[in-house]
Coordinates of C-alpha atoms in Angstrom, one line a residue:
X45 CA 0.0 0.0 0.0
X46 CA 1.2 3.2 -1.0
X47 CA 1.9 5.8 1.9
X48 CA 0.4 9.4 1.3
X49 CA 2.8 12.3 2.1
X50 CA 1.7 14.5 5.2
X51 CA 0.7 17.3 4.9
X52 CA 1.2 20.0 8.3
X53 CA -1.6 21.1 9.7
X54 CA -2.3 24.5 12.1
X55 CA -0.3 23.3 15.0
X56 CA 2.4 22.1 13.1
X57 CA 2.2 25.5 11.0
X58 CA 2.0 27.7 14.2
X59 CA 5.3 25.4 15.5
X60 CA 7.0 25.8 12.8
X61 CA 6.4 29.4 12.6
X62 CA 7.6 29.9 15.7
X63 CA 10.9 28.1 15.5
X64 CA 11.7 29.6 12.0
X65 CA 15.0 27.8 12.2
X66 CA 15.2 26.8 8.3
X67 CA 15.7 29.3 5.2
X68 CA 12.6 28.5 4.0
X69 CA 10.3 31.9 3.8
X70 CA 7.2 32.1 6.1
X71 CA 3.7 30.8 4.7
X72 CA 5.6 28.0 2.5
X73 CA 4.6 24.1 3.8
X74 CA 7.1 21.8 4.7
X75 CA 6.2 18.5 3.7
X76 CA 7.1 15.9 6.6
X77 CA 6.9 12.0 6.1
X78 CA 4.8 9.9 8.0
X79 CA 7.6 7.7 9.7
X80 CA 9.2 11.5 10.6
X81 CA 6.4 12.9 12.1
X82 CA 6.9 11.8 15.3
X83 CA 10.8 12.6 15.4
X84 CA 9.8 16.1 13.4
X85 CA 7.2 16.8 16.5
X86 CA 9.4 15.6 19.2
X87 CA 11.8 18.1 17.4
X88 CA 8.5 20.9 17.3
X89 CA 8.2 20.2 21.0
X90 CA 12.0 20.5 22.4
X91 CA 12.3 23.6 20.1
X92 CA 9.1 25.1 21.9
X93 CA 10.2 24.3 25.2
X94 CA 14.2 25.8 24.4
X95 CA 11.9 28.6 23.2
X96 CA 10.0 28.8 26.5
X97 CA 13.3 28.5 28.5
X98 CA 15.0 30.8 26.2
X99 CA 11.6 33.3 27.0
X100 CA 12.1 32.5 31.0
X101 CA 15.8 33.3 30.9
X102 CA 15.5 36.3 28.9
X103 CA 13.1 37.6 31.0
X104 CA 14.9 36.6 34.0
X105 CA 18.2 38.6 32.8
X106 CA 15.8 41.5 31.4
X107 CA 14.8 42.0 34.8
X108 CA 18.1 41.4 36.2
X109 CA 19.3 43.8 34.1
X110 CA 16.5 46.6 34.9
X111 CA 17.6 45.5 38.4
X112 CA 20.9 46.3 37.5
X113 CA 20.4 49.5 35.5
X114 CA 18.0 50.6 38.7
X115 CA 20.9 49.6 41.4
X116 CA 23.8 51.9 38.7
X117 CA 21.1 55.0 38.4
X118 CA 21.0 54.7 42.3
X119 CA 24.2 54.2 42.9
X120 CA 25.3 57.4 40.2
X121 CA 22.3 59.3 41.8
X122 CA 23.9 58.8 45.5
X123 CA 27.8 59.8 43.9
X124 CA 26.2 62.9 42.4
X125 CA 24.7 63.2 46.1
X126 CA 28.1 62.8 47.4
X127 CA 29.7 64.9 45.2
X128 CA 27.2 67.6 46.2
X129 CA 27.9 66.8 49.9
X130 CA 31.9 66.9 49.2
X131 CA 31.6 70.3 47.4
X132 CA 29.3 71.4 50.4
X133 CA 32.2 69.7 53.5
X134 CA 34.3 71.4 51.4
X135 CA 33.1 74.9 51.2
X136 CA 32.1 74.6 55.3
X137 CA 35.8 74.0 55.8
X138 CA 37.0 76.7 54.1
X139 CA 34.3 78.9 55.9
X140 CA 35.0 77.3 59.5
X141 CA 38.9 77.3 58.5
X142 CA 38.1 81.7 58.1
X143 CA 35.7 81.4 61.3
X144 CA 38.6 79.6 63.0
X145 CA 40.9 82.2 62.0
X146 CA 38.8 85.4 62.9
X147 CA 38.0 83.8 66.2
X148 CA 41.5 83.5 67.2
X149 CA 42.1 87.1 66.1
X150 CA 39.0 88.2 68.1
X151 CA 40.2 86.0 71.1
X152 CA 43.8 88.2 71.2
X153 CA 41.9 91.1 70.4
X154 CA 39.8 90.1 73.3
X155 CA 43.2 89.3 76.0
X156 CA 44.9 92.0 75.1
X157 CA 41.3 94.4 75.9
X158 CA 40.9 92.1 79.4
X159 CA 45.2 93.1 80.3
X160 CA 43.9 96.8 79.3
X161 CA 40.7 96.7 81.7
X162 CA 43.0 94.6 84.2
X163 CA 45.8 97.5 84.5
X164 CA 42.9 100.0 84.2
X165 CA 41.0 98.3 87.1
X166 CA 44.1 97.7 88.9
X167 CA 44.6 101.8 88.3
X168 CA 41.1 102.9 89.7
X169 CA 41.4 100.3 92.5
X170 CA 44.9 102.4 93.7
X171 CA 43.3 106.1 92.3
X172 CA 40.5 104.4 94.8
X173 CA 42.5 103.8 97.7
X174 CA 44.6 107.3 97.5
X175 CA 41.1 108.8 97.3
X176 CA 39.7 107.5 100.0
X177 CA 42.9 108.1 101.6
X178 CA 42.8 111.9 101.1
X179 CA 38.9 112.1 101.8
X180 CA 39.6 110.6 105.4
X181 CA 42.6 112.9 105.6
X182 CA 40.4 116.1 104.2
X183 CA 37.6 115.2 106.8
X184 CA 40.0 115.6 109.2
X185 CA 41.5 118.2 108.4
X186 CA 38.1 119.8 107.8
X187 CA 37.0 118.3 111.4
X188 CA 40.4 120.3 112.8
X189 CA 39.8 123.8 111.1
X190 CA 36.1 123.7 112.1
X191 CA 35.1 125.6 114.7
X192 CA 36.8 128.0 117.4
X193 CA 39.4 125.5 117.6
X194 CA 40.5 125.2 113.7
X195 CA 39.5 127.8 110.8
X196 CA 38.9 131.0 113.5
X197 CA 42.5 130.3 115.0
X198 CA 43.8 129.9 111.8
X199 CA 42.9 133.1 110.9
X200 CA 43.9 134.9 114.2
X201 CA 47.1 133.2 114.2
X202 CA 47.6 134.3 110.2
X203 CA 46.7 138.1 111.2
X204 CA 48.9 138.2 114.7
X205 CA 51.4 137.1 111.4
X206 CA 51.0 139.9 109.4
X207 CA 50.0 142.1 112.6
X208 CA 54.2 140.7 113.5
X209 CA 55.0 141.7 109.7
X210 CA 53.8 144.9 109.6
X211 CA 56.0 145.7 112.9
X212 CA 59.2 144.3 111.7
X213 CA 59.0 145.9 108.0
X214 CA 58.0 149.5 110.2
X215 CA 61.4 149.2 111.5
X216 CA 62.5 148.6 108.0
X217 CA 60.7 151.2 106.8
X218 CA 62.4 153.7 109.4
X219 CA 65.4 152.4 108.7
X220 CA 65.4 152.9 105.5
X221 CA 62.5 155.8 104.7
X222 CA 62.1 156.2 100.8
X223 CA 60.5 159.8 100.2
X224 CA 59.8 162.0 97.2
X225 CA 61.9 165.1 96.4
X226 CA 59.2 168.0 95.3
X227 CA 60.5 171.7 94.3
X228 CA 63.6 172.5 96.1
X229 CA 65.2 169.8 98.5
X230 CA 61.2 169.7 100.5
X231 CA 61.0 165.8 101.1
X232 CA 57.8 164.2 101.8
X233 CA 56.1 160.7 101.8
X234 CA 54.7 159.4 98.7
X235 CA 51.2 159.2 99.9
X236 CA 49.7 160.7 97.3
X237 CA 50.6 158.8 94.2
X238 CA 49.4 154.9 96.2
X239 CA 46.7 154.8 93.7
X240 CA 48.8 154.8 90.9
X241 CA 51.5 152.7 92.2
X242 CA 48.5 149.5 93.4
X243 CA 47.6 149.1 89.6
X244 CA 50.5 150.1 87.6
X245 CA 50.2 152.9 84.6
X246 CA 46.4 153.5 84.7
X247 CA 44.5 155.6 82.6
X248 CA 45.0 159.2 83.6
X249 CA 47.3 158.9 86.1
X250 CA 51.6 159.1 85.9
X251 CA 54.1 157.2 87.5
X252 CA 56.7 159.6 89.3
X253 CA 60.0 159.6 88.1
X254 CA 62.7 157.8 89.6
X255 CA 65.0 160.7 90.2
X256 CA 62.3 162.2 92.4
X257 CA 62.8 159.6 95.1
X258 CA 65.3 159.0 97.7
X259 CA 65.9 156.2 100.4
X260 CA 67.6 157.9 103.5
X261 CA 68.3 160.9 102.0
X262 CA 69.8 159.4 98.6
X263 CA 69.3 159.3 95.0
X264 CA 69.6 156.7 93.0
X265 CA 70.3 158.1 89.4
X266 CA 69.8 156.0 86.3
X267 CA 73.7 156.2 85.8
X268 CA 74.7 152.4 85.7
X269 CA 72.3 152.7 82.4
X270 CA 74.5 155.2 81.0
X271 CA 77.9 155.3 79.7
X272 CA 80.8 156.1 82.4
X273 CA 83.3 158.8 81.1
X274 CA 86.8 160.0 82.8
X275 CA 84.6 163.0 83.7
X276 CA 81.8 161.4 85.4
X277 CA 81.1 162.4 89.0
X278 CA 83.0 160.7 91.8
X279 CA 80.7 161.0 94.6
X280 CA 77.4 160.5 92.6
X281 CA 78.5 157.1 91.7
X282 CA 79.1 156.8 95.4
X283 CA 76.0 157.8 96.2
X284 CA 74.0 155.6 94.2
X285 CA 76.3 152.5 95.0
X286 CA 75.7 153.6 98.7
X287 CA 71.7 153.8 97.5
X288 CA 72.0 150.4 95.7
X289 CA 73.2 148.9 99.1
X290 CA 70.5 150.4 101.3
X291 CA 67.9 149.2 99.2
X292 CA 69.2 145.7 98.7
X293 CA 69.3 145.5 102.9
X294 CA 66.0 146.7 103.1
X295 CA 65.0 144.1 99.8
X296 CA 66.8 141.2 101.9
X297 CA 64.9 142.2 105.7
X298 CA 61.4 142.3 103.8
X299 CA 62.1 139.1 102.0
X300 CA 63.4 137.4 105.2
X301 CA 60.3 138.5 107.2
X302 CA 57.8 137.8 104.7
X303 CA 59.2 134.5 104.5
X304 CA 60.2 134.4 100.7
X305 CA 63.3 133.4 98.8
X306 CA 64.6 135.3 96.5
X307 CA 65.2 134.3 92.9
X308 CA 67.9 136.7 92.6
X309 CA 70.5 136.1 96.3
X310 CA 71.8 139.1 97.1
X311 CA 75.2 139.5 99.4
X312 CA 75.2 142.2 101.2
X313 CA 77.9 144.4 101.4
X314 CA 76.7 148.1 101.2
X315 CA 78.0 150.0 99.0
X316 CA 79.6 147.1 97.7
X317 CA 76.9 144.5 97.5
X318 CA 76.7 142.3 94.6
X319 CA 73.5 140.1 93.3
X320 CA 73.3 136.1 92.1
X321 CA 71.9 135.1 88.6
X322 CA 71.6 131.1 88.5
X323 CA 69.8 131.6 84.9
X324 CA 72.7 129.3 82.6
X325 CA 74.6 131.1 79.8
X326 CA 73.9 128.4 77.4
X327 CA 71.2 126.1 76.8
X328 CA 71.4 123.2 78.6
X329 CA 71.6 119.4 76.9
X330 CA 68.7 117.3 77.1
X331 CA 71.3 115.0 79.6
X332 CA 71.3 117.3 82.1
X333 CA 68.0 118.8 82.2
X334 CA 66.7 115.8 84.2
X335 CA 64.8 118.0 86.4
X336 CA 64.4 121.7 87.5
X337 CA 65.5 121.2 91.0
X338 CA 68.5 119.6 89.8
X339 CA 68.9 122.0 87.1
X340 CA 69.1 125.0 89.2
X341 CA 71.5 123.2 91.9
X342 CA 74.1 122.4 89.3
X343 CA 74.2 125.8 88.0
X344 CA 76.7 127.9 88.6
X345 CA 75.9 131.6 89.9
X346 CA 77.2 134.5 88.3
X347 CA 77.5 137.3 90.0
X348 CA 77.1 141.2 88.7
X349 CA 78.1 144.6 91.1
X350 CA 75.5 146.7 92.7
X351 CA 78.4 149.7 92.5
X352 CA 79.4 151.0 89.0
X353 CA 83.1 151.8 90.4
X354 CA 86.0 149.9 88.6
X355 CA 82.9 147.9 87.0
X356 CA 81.4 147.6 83.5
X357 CA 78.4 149.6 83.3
X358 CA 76.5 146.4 81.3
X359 CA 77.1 144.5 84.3
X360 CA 76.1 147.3 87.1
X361 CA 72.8 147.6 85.0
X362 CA 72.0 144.4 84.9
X363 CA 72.5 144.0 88.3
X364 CA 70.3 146.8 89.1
X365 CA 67.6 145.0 86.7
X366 CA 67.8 141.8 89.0
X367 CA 67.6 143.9 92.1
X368 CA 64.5 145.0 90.2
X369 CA 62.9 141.9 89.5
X370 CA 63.5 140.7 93.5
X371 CA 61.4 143.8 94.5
X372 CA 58.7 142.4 92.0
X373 CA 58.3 139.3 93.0
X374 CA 57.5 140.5 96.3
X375 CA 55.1 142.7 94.9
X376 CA 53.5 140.1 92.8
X377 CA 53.8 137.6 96.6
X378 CA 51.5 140.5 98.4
X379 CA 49.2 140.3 94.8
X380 CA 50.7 144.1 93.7
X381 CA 51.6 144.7 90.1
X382 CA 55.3 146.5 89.4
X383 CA 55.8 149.8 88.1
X384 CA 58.6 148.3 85.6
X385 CA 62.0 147.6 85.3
X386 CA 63.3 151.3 85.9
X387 CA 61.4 152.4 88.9
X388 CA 63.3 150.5 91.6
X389 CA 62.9 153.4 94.3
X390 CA 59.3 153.0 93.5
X391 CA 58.6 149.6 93.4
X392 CA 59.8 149.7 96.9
X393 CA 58.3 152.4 98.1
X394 CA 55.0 151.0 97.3
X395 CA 55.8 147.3 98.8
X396 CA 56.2 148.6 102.0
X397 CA 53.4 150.7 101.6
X398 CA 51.0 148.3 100.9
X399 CA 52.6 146.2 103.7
X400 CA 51.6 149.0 106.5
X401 CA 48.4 149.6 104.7
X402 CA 45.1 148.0 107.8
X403 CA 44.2 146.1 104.5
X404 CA 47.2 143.7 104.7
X405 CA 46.7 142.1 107.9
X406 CA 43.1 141.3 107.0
X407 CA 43.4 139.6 103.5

């Protein structure tokens, strides 16, 4: 019996579709032999099931691939994360490195302000102390000049003071009386011109001139100021050398009693008396002007001749001009302006009046 060929039917079509593994183009029938049927469907039905594994596998790697690609994306997400975070951790060290820096500027700034306020405190705390220190002592002084016992015999010892002044520069005054020559040899005291001599050249008023005045009985001329010729009087330049004495006495008793050194020393010699200048020629090197008071000790005093006599006639004047200046710091002690550096007679004519005046003893 003859054996008809097979034909494939749907199944076998759709299987053979699916596999696809020969050349042949889609929709052409294979023809399969009866005694290979059964060895072309076993064939059919491995290749469907490698197809189905093939399928399971592939979609086993596709997922652990989308698993994969998921994982990278997270894992370049979080490195673009840390990236961010190192740019941050970087720019907050730079910031905390400056912070670090200007705090430890502000923390000298800050010790060097706390020694400041130490020393300052420290400062106050001794101003503090010497304060309180001259408060208690203030209060007690205060608490010893108050009443009958303090400020009142203060005051009455200060005028039995100038009450003992007055006396001794009386005596001075006789001793050496300085009077005012008007019209023809008529001496009398200078009484009249007090208001003039208190406040210096006022409005109105005239100073009297020096050659009008005597002290006991003496002139004193403004020769030293002027040139000395071979033909110059003899006895007038003893006269005013004898003048020049008596008023440099009288200058030395007021200062004594009034308690006062002079700037100017005088030594006494009457007619030959002479007068100290401690002022230096030259001026002194920052080395030795330490201080004042041992300035004017190491200095050497010069000294210049009341007398005009064998003498230079610069130096005589400028004695005279010292002898001057004593008589006005007395004035200026008892609160009296001077007259000026050519009214000598004057000047002291007007210190010993104010000194006698009832005003004195009661300022």
């Amino acid at each position: 019996m003859e054996q008809k060929p097979l034909t494939r039917t749907s199944k076998d079509k759709a299987v053979g579709s699916e596999k696809k593994d020969s050349p042949q183009e889609e929709g052409i029938e294979k023809v399969v032999q009866w005694e290979d049927f059964e060895q072309e469907l076993a064939r059919l039905v491995s290749l469907s099931s490698a197809l189905n594994e093939a399928k399971e596998k592939k979609l086993l790697l596709q997922n652990k691939l989308d698993s994969f690609i998921q994982v990278e994306a997270e894992s370049l997400s979080r490195s673009n994360q840390l990236d961010d975070m190192r740019e941050k951790l970087e720019s907050r060290k730079l910031v905390m490195g400056n912070t670090s820096m200007h705090a430890k500027v502000v923390e000298g700034n800050v010790k060097r302000e706390e020694e400041r306020l130490n020393n300052e405190i420290k400062s106050l705390l001794l101003a503090g102390t010497a304060l309180s220190v001259a408060t208690k002592r203030l209060q007690e002084s205060n608490r010893l000049l108050a009443g009958e016992s303090g400020y009142v015999r203060l005051r009455n010892m200060q005028k039995l003071l100038r009450v003992r002044q007055q006396y001794m520069i009386s005596q001075v005054s006789l001793l050496y009386p300085v009077k005012v020559v008007i019209g023809h040899g008529l001496e009398q005291e200078l009484e009249s011109f007090t208001s003039s001599f208190r406040l210096g050249n006022s409005a109105g008023s005239k100073p009297v001139d020096q050659s009008s005045l005597t002290i006991l009985g003496l002139d004193l001329t403004v020769l030293p100021f002027k040139k000395m010729s071979f033909f110059a009087d003899k006895k007038e330049i003893q006269r005013s050398a004898t003048a020049l004495g008596y008023v440099s006495h009288a200058v030395s008793l007021v200062a004594s009693y009034l308690q006062v050194p002079l700037r100017y020393p005088l030594r006494l010699g009457g007619s030959r008396s002479y007068i100290h200048d401690y002022s230096p020629s030259s001026e002194p090197t920052s080395s030795d002007s330490t201080s004042n008071s041992l300035l004017s000790s190491d200095l050497k005093a010069t000294e210049f001749p009341l007398f005009l006599d064998g003498q230079e006639t610069t130096r005589a004047a400028y004695a005279v001009f010292l002898l001057n200046k004593d008589i006005e710091q007395l004035l200026n002690f008892i609160g009296v302006k001077s007259l000026g550096p050519r009214h000598v007679l004057a000047n002291l004519k007007e210190l010993l009046r104010t000194i006698l005046s009832p005003e004195y003893k009661d300022t």
